[in-house]
């Protein structure tokens, strides 16, 4: 991110972008970064929930197999 901002700063210096325009662009970029960060965090949360559900289902399956006298799924 710092490399991108540094490159953007160089471009602005070359084209003579005003401080007001720079501030507006930086605010917009910050808002977009926050949006992407929230999306990544939501995806990570969903992944964790799916992994937990899979683990819970595996425990339940093992319990059911044990109750049926089976040692593992491959013996069925």
Coordinates of C-alpha atoms in Angstrom, one line a residue:
X1 CA 0.0 0.0 0.0
X2 CA 2.8 2.4 0.8
X3 CA 4.4 1.8 -2.6
X4 CA 1.1 2.6 -4.3
X5 CA 0.7 5.8 -2.2
X6 CA 4.3 6.8 -3.0
X7 CA 3.7 6.3 -6.7
X8 CA 0.4 8.3 -6.5
X9 CA 2.3 11.1 -4.7
X10 CA 4.9 11.2 -7.5
X11 CA 2.2 11.4 -10.1
X12 CA 0.4 14.2 -8.3
X13 CA 3.7 16.1 -8.0
X14 CA 4.3 15.7 -11.7
X15 CA 0.8 16.8 -12.8
X16 CA 0.4 19.5 -10.1
X17 CA -2.6 18.0 -8.3
X18 CA -4.0 20.5 -5.7
X19 CA -3.9 19.7 -2.0
X20 CA -7.7 19.7 -1.9
X21 CA -7.9 17.2 -4.7
X22 CA -5.2 15.0 -3.1
X23 CA -7.1 15.0 0.2
X24 CA -10.4 14.0 -1.6
X25 CA -8.6 11.2 -3.4
X26 CA -6.9 10.0 -0.2
X27 CA -10.3 10.0 1.7
X28 CA -11.9 8.0 -1.1
X29 CA -9.0 5.5 -1.2
X30 CA -9.2 5.1 2.6
X31 CA -13.0 4.5 2.4
X32 CA -12.5 1.9 -0.3
X33 CA -9.7 0.2 1.7
X34 CA -12.0 0.0 4.7
X35 CA -14.7 -1.6 2.5
X36 CA -12.3 -4.2 1.2
X37 CA -11.0 -4.9 4.7
X38 CA -14.6 -5.4 5.9
X39 CA -15.2 -7.8 3.0
X40 CA -12.1 -9.8 3.8
X41 CA -13.0 -9.9 7.5
X42 CA -16.5 -11.2 6.6
X43 CA -15.1 -13.8 4.3
X44 CA -12.7 -14.9 7.1
X45 CA -15.6 -15.1 9.6
X46 CA -17.7 -17.1 7.1
X47 CA -14.7 -19.5 6.6
X48 CA -14.2 -20.0 10.3
X49 CA -17.9 -20.7 10.8
X50 CA -17.9 -23.2 8.0
X51 CA -14.8 -24.9 9.4
X52 CA -16.5 -25.0 12.8
X53 CA -19.7 -26.5 11.4
X54 CA -17.6 -29.1 9.5
X55 CA -15.7 -30.0 12.7
X56 CA -19.0 -30.2 14.7
X57 CA -20.5 -32.5 12.0
X58 CA -17.4 -34.7 12.1
X59 CA -17.7 -35.1 15.8
X60 CA -21.4 -35.9 15.5
X61 CA -20.7 -38.4 12.8
X62 CA -18.0 -40.1 14.9
X63 CA -20.4 -40.2 17.9
X64 CA -23.2 -41.8 15.7
X65 CA -20.8 -44.3 14.3
X66 CA -19.5 -45.2 17.7
X67 CA -23.1 -45.6 19.0
X68 CA -23.7 -48.0 16.0
X69 CA -20.5 -50.0 16.9
X70 CA -18.6 -48.8 13.9
X71 CA -15.0 -47.7 14.3
X72 CA -14.9 -45.4 11.3
X73 CA -16.7 -44.4 8.2
X74 CA -14.6 -46.8 6.0
X75 CA -16.0 -49.8 7.7
X76 CA -19.5 -49.1 6.5

